[in-house]
Protein backbone atom coordinates (compact mmCIF):
# COMPACT_ATOMS: atom_id res chain seq x y z
CA UNK A 1 0.00 0.00 0.00
CA UNK A 2 1.41 3.40 -1.01
CA UNK A 3 2.05 5.87 1.77
CA UNK A 4 -0.09 8.99 1.54
CA UNK A 5 1.76 12.27 0.94
CA UNK A 6 1.30 15.51 2.90
CA UNK A 7 -0.33 17.06 -0.17
CA UNK A 8 -2.84 14.22 -0.43
CA UNK A 9 -3.58 14.37 3.30
CA UNK A 10 -4.23 18.12 3.16
CA UNK A 11 -6.41 17.67 0.08
CA UNK A 12 -8.58 15.04 1.77
CA UNK A 13 -9.25 17.24 4.81
CA UNK A 14 -10.22 20.39 2.89
CA UNK A 15 -13.57 21.85 3.90
CA UNK A 16 -14.42 23.40 0.55
CA UNK A 17 -14.23 22.31 -3.09
CA UNK A 18 -12.82 24.73 -5.62
CA UNK A 19 -14.46 25.44 -8.97
CA UNK A 20 -11.71 23.44 -10.64
CA UNK A 21 -12.45 20.42 -8.46
CA UNK A 22 -16.18 20.64 -9.15
CA UNK A 23 -15.50 20.96 -12.89
CA UNK A 24 -13.14 17.96 -12.93
CA UNK A 25 -15.64 15.86 -10.99
CA UNK A 26 -18.25 16.71 -13.61
CA UNK A 27 -15.89 15.78 -16.46
CA UNK A 28 -15.08 12.53 -14.69
CA UNK A 29 -18.78 11.63 -14.78
CA UNK A 30 -19.63 12.98 -18.25
CA UNK A 31 -16.78 11.71 -20.41
CA UNK A 32 -16.88 8.00 -21.42
CA UNK A 33 -13.30 7.26 -20.40
CA UNK A 34 -13.46 3.48 -20.95
CA UNK A 35 -14.65 3.92 -24.53
CA UNK A 36 -11.90 6.47 -25.21
CA UNK A 37 -9.26 4.13 -23.82
CA UNK A 38 -10.47 1.34 -26.11
CA UNK A 39 -10.10 3.68 -29.11
CA UNK A 40 -6.38 4.23 -28.48
CA UNK A 41 -5.52 0.81 -27.00
CA UNK A 42 -4.58 -0.82 -30.31
CA UNK A 43 -1.78 1.64 -31.11
CA UNK A 44 -0.69 2.68 -27.62
CA UNK A 45 2.91 1.62 -26.80
CA UNK A 46 3.12 -1.60 -24.80
CA UNK A 47 6.46 -0.74 -23.21
CA UNK A 48 8.11 -3.99 -24.26
CA UNK A 49 11.48 -2.27 -24.56
CA UNK A 50 12.71 0.05 -21.84
CA UNK A 51 10.60 1.85 -19.26
CA UNK A 52 6.87 1.03 -19.29
CA UNK A 53 4.65 3.87 -20.55
CA UNK A 54 2.24 5.79 -18.36
CA UNK A 55 -1.25 4.25 -18.30
CA UNK A 56 -3.28 5.39 -21.30
CA UNK A 57 -6.10 6.35 -18.91
CA UNK A 58 -3.77 8.80 -17.16
CA UNK A 59 -2.41 10.29 -20.39
CA UNK A 60 -5.90 10.73 -21.86
CA UNK A 61 -6.95 12.63 -18.76
CA UNK A 62 -3.80 14.74 -18.81
CA UNK A 63 -4.44 15.55 -22.48
CA UNK A 64 -8.05 16.53 -21.74
CA UNK A 65 -7.00 18.79 -18.85
CA UNK A 66 -4.51 20.44 -21.19
CA UNK A 67 -7.39 21.16 -23.57
CA UNK A 68 -9.73 22.31 -20.78
CA UNK A 69 -7.29 24.99 -19.62
CA UNK A 70 -5.50 25.65 -22.95
CA UNK A 71 -2.12 24.78 -21.41
CA UNK A 72 1.19 24.36 -23.20
CA UNK A 73 3.15 21.17 -22.56
CA UNK A 74 5.49 22.81 -19.98
CA UNK A 75 2.51 24.50 -18.28
CA UNK A 76 0.68 21.16 -18.07
CA UNK A 77 3.71 19.58 -16.44
CA UNK A 78 3.89 22.43 -13.91
CA UNK A 79 0.17 22.14 -13.17
CA UNK A 80 0.53 18.44 -12.38
CA UNK A 81 3.30 19.23 -9.90
CA UNK A 82 1.40 22.10 -8.31
CA UNK A 83 -2.28 21.05 -8.23
CA UNK A 84 -3.40 17.97 -6.31
CA UNK A 85 -6.90 17.89 -7.85
CA UNK A 86 -5.37 17.54 -11.33
CA UNK A 87 -3.13 14.70 -10.19
CA UNK A 88 -6.10 12.92 -8.63
CA UNK A 89 -8.18 13.39 -11.77
CA UNK A 90 -5.41 11.71 -13.80
CA UNK A 91 -4.78 9.03 -11.17
CA UNK A 92 -1.15 10.09 -10.78
CA UNK A 93 1.18 10.42 -7.81
CA UNK A 94 3.54 13.33 -7.13
CA UNK A 95 6.61 11.08 -7.34
CA UNK A 96 5.72 9.72 -10.79
CA UNK A 97 4.49 12.39 -13.18
CA UNK A 98 4.90 12.71 -16.98
CA UNK A 99 7.25 15.47 -18.10
CA UNK A 100 6.54 17.92 -20.90
CA UNK A 101 8.21 15.67 -23.51
CA UNK A 102 5.98 12.74 -22.57
CA UNK A 103 2.92 15.00 -22.77
CA UNK A 104 4.06 16.26 -26.19
CA UNK A 105 4.67 12.73 -27.50
CA UNK A 106 1.20 11.60 -26.41
CA UNK A 107 -0.39 14.54 -28.22
CA UNK A 108 1.59 13.68 -31.35
CA UNK A 109 0.52 10.04 -30.95
CA UNK A 110 -3.13 11.12 -31.01
CA UNK A 111 -2.52 13.34 -34.04
CA UNK A 112 -0.56 10.66 -35.90
CA UNK A 113 -3.42 8.16 -35.68
CA UNK A 114 -6.21 10.69 -36.23
CA UNK A 115 -7.67 10.16 -32.77
CA UNK A 116 -8.61 13.80 -32.15
CA UNK A 117 -11.88 13.78 -34.12
CA UNK A 118 -12.59 10.14 -33.28
CA UNK A 119 -12.44 10.80 -29.53
CA UNK A 120 -14.51 13.96 -29.89
CA UNK A 121 -17.22 12.05 -31.81
CA UNK A 122 -17.21 9.31 -29.17
CA UNK A 123 -17.84 11.86 -26.42
CA UNK A 124 -20.68 13.52 -28.38
CA UNK A 125 -22.28 10.13 -29.10
CA UNK A 126 -22.15 9.26 -25.40
CA UNK A 127 -23.68 12.59 -24.37
CA UNK A 128 -26.50 12.26 -26.90
CA UNK A 129 -27.20 8.66 -25.84
CA UNK A 130 -27.58 9.81 -22.24
CA UNK A 131 -29.74 12.82 -23.10
CA UNK A 132 -27.05 15.33 -22.17
CA UNK A 133 -27.01 17.13 -25.53
CA UNK A 134 -30.29 19.01 -25.90
CA UNK A 135 -29.72 20.26 -29.49
CA UNK A 136 -32.35 23.01 -29.20
CA UNK A 137 -29.94 25.89 -29.64
CA UNK A 138 -26.33 26.57 -30.59
CA UNK A 139 -23.85 29.33 -29.85
CA UNK A 140 -21.11 29.77 -32.47
CA UNK A 141 -17.77 31.34 -31.65
CA UNK A 142 -14.16 31.44 -32.81
CA UNK A 143 -10.77 31.94 -31.22
CA UNK A 144 -7.27 32.43 -32.62
CA UNK A 145 -4.65 29.79 -31.85
CA UNK A 146 -1.32 31.57 -32.09
CA UNK A 147 1.84 29.91 -33.39
CA UNK A 148 5.43 31.19 -33.65
CA UNK A 149 5.94 33.04 -36.93
CA UNK A 150 8.81 30.65 -37.71
CA UNK A 151 6.50 27.60 -37.70
CA UNK A 152 7.30 25.26 -40.62
CA UNK A 153 5.66 22.04 -41.79
CA UNK A 154 7.38 18.69 -42.36
CA UNK A 155 8.85 19.87 -45.70
CA UNK A 156 10.51 22.86 -44.06
CA UNK A 157 8.14 25.38 -45.65
CA UNK A 158 5.76 27.84 -44.02
CA UNK A 159 2.63 25.87 -43.14
CA UNK A 160 -0.15 27.01 -45.54
CA UNK A 161 -2.77 26.37 -42.84
CA UNK A 162 -1.31 29.18 -40.73
CA UNK A 163 -1.72 32.82 -41.68
CA UNK A 164 -1.43 36.30 -40.23
CA UNK A 165 -4.51 38.25 -39.15
CA UNK A 166 -5.33 41.39 -37.24
CA UNK A 167 -7.58 41.48 -34.19
CA UNK A 168 -8.11 44.96 -32.79
CA UNK A 169 -4.71 46.64 -32.78
CA UNK A 170 -2.73 43.39 -32.57
CA UNK A 171 -1.44 41.07 -35.27
CA UNK A 172 -1.56 37.30 -34.78
CA UNK A 173 -0.07 34.39 -36.73
CA UNK A 174 -1.60 30.93 -36.54
CA UNK A 175 -4.97 29.25 -36.95
CA UNK A 176 -8.55 29.95 -35.98
CA UNK A 177 -10.68 27.41 -34.11
CA UNK A 178 -14.44 27.60 -34.67
CA UNK A 179 -16.84 25.90 -32.26
CA UNK A 180 -20.54 25.18 -31.94
CA UNK A 181 -21.80 24.97 -28.35
CA UNK A 182 -25.09 23.74 -26.88
CA UNK A 183 -26.60 26.99 -25.57
CA UNK A 184 -28.17 25.35 -22.51
CA UNK A 185 -25.48 23.00 -21.22
CA UNK A 186 -22.42 24.80 -22.59
CA UNK A 187 -21.06 21.59 -24.14
CA UNK A 188 -19.15 21.76 -27.44
CA UNK A 189 -20.78 19.68 -30.20
CA UNK A 190 -18.87 20.84 -33.30
CA UNK A 191 -15.31 21.99 -34.08
CA UNK A 192 -13.62 23.22 -37.24
CA UNK A 193 -10.21 24.80 -37.83
CA UNK A 194 -9.07 27.25 -40.50
CA UNK A 195 -6.20 29.62 -41.12
CA UNK A 196 -6.34 32.64 -38.81
CA UNK A 197 -7.27 35.00 -41.66
CA UNK A 198 -10.52 33.14 -42.48
CA UNK A 199 -13.56 35.12 -41.31
CA UNK A 200 -15.69 33.69 -38.50
CA UNK A 201 -18.74 33.42 -40.77
CA UNK A 202 -17.15 31.16 -43.42
CA UNK A 203 -17.23 27.74 -41.65
CA UNK A 204 -20.38 28.40 -39.60
CA UNK A 205 -22.44 25.86 -41.56
CA UNK A 206 -20.09 23.12 -40.30
CA UNK A 207 -20.80 24.13 -36.68
CA UNK A 208 -24.58 23.66 -36.83
CA UNK A 209 -26.23 20.24 -36.58
CA UNK A 210 -29.43 21.44 -38.29
CA UNK A 211 -31.87 20.78 -35.47
CA UNK A 212 -31.49 24.17 -33.78
CA UNK A 213 -34.48 26.29 -32.91
CA UNK A 214 -32.09 29.20 -32.35
CA UNK A 215 -28.51 30.12 -33.26
CA UNK A 216 -26.57 32.79 -31.38
CA UNK A 217 -23.29 34.54 -32.17
CA UNK A 218 -21.39 37.75 -31.45
CA UNK A 219 -20.74 40.73 -33.75
CA UNK A 220 -18.34 38.65 -35.84
CA UNK A 221 -21.34 36.84 -37.31
CA UNK A 222 -23.32 39.91 -38.43
CA UNK A 223 -24.77 39.40 -41.89
CA UNK A 224 -24.59 35.62 -41.72
CA UNK A 225 -28.22 35.25 -42.84
CA UNK A 226 -27.29 36.86 -46.19
CA UNK A 227 -25.02 33.95 -47.14
CA UNK A 228 -26.56 31.36 -49.47
CA UNK A 229 -26.10 28.46 -47.05
CA UNK A 230 -28.01 30.30 -44.29
CA UNK A 231 -30.81 32.08 -46.19
CA UNK A 232 -33.25 29.34 -45.22
CA UNK A 233 -32.62 29.87 -41.49
CA UNK A 234 -35.07 32.01 -39.55
CA UNK A 235 -33.43 31.38 -36.20
CA UNK A 236 -30.02 33.04 -36.66
CA UNK A 237 -29.37 36.06 -34.42
XYZ file of C-alpha atoms in Angstrom:
237
model
C 0.000 0.000 0.000
C 1.414 3.405 -1.009
C 2.050 5.874 1.766
C -0.090 8.992 1.544
C 1.755 12.269 0.937
C 1.300 15.507 2.896
C -0.327 17.060 -0.172
C -2.842 14.219 -0.433
C -3.577 14.367 3.299
C -4.234 18.120 3.163
C -6.413 17.665 0.080
C -8.580 15.041 1.774
C -9.249 17.240 4.810
C -10.216 20.390 2.891
C -13.569 21.853 3.895
C -14.423 23.402 0.553
C -14.229 22.314 -3.087
C -12.817 24.734 -5.617
C -14.462 25.445 -8.966
C -11.707 23.443 -10.642
C -12.450 20.420 -8.460
C -16.180 20.640 -9.150
C -15.495 20.956 -12.888
C -13.142 17.957 -12.926
C -15.642 15.860 -10.987
C -18.249 16.710 -13.614
C -15.891 15.783 -16.456
C -15.076 12.527 -14.686
C -18.777 11.634 -14.780
C -19.632 12.980 -18.246
C -16.777 11.710 -20.409
C -16.876 8.002 -21.417
C -13.297 7.262 -20.405
C -13.457 3.480 -20.946
C -14.645 3.919 -24.530
C -11.904 6.471 -25.213
C -9.260 4.130 -23.819
C -10.470 1.344 -26.110
C -10.097 3.677 -29.106
C -6.383 4.235 -28.482
C -5.516 0.813 -27.002
C -4.576 -0.822 -30.313
C -1.784 1.637 -31.114
C -0.688 2.679 -27.624
C 2.914 1.616 -26.799
C 3.124 -1.603 -24.797
C 6.463 -0.743 -23.213
C 8.106 -3.991 -24.264
C 11.476 -2.273 -24.556
C 12.712 0.055 -21.844
C 10.601 1.851 -19.257
C 6.867 1.028 -19.288
C 4.654 3.865 -20.553
C 2.243 5.785 -18.359
C -1.252 4.248 -18.303
C -3.275 5.394 -21.303
C -6.101 6.349 -18.912
C -3.772 8.801 -17.161
C -2.409 10.291 -20.387
C -5.902 10.730 -21.856
C -6.954 12.631 -18.762
C -3.797 14.744 -18.815
C -4.443 15.550 -22.482
C -8.049 16.535 -21.745
C -7.000 18.790 -18.854
C -4.513 20.438 -21.186
C -7.393 21.163 -23.572
C -9.731 22.306 -20.779
C -7.286 24.993 -19.622
C -5.499 25.649 -22.953
C -2.122 24.783 -21.413
C 1.192 24.363 -23.196
C 3.151 21.166 -22.558
C 5.487 22.810 -19.985
C 2.512 24.504 -18.282
C 0.682 21.162 -18.075
C 3.712 19.584 -16.437
C 3.893 22.430 -13.910
C 0.175 22.139 -13.174
C 0.531 18.438 -12.380
C 3.297 19.229 -9.901
C 1.400 22.102 -8.305
C -2.281 21.051 -8.230
C -3.400 17.971 -6.310
C -6.897 17.892 -7.852
C -5.368 17.537 -11.330
C -3.125 14.696 -10.186
C -6.097 12.919 -8.633
C -8.177 13.394 -11.772
C -5.415 11.707 -13.801
C -4.784 9.033 -11.165
C -1.151 10.091 -10.785
C 1.181 10.425 -7.810
C 3.540 13.325 -7.134
C 6.609 11.077 -7.336
C 5.723 9.716 -10.793
C 4.486 12.394 -13.181
C 4.905 12.706 -16.975
C 7.245 15.469 -18.098
C 6.537 17.922 -20.899
C 8.212 15.675 -23.506
C 5.975 12.745 -22.573
C 2.916 15.000 -22.769
C 4.055 16.265 -26.194
C 4.666 12.727 -27.495
C 1.201 11.597 -26.414
C -0.392 14.543 -28.216
C 1.588 13.679 -31.350
C 0.523 10.042 -30.946
C -3.133 11.115 -31.010
C -2.518 13.342 -34.040
C -0.565 10.656 -35.899
C -3.418 8.157 -35.684
C -6.205 10.695 -36.227
C -7.665 10.161 -32.771
C -8.612 13.796 -32.151
C -11.882 13.785 -34.117
C -12.589 10.136 -33.277
C -12.436 10.797 -29.535
C -14.510 13.956 -29.890
C -17.223 12.055 -31.812
C -17.209 9.312 -29.171
C -17.843 11.862 -26.418
C -20.678 13.517 -28.377
C -22.280 10.127 -29.096
C -22.148 9.261 -25.397
C -23.684 12.593 -24.371
C -26.505 12.255 -26.901
C -27.199 8.663 -25.837
C -27.577 9.806 -22.241
C -29.737 12.818 -23.095
C -27.048 15.332 -22.172
C -27.006 17.135 -25.528
C -30.288 19.012 -25.895
C -29.723 20.257 -29.489
C -32.352 23.005 -29.204
C -29.945 25.893 -29.645
C -26.333 26.574 -30.585
C -23.847 29.327 -29.850
C -21.113 29.774 -32.467
C -17.774 31.336 -31.646
C -14.165 31.437 -32.814
C -10.772 31.936 -31.224
C -7.267 32.435 -32.618
C -4.649 29.786 -31.846
C -1.317 31.568 -32.086
C 1.836 29.907 -33.392
C 5.430 31.188 -33.647
C 5.940 33.038 -36.934
C 8.813 30.652 -37.714
C 6.500 27.600 -37.696
C 7.296 25.264 -40.616
C 5.662 22.041 -41.793
C 7.383 18.687 -42.356
C 8.848 19.869 -45.704
C 10.512 22.863 -44.062
C 8.141 25.379 -45.647
C 5.758 27.845 -44.019
C 2.627 25.873 -43.140
C -0.152 27.005 -45.539
C -2.767 26.366 -42.844
C -1.308 29.176 -40.732
C -1.719 32.824 -41.676
C -1.433 36.297 -40.226
C -4.506 38.250 -39.151
C -5.329 41.390 -37.243
C -7.583 41.484 -34.191
C -8.110 44.958 -32.792
C -4.706 46.639 -32.781
C -2.733 43.393 -32.566
C -1.440 41.069 -35.266
C -1.555 37.303 -34.785
C -0.070 34.391 -36.728
C -1.602 30.928 -36.542
C -4.971 29.245 -36.947
C -8.554 29.945 -35.983
C -10.680 27.414 -34.107
C -14.435 27.601 -34.672
C -16.843 25.899 -32.259
C -20.540 25.182 -31.943
C -21.800 24.968 -28.351
C -25.090 23.741 -26.878
C -26.600 26.987 -25.570
C -28.171 25.347 -22.514
C -25.478 23.001 -21.219
C -22.418 24.801 -22.593
C -21.061 21.590 -24.144
C -19.153 21.760 -27.443
C -20.782 19.684 -30.196
C -18.866 20.844 -33.304
C -15.313 21.985 -34.076
C -13.619 23.216 -37.239
C -10.211 24.804 -37.833
C -9.073 27.245 -40.504
C -6.198 29.616 -41.119
C -6.344 32.642 -38.808
C -7.268 35.000 -41.662
C -10.518 33.145 -42.484
C -13.560 35.120 -41.310
C -15.691 33.693 -38.495
C -18.736 33.416 -40.773
C -17.152 31.156 -43.423
C -17.230 27.736 -41.650
C -20.383 28.396 -39.600
C -22.437 25.864 -41.560
C -20.088 23.122 -40.296
C -20.800 24.130 -36.685
C -24.577 23.657 -36.827
C -26.225 20.240 -36.576
C -29.426 21.440 -38.293
C -31.873 20.780 -35.468
C -31.489 24.174 -33.778
C -34.484 26.295 -32.905
C -32.089 29.198 -32.352
C -28.505 30.119 -33.262
C -26.566 32.794 -31.375
C -23.294 34.543 -32.171
C -21.391 37.750 -31.447
C -20.738 40.731 -33.748
C -18.338 38.645 -35.841
C -21.342 36.845 -37.312
C -23.316 39.906 -38.427
C -24.770 39.403 -41.888
C -24.586 35.617 -41.717
C -28.215 35.246 -42.840
C -27.295 36.857 -46.191
C -25.016 33.951 -47.141
C -26.562 31.364 -49.470
C -26.103 28.456 -47.054
C -28.012 30.299 -44.294
C -30.808 32.081 -46.191
C -33.254 29.342 -45.215
C -32.621 29.866 -41.494
C -35.075 32.007 -39.552
C -33.432 31.383 -36.196
C -30.025 33.044 -36.664
C -29.369 36.056 -34.423
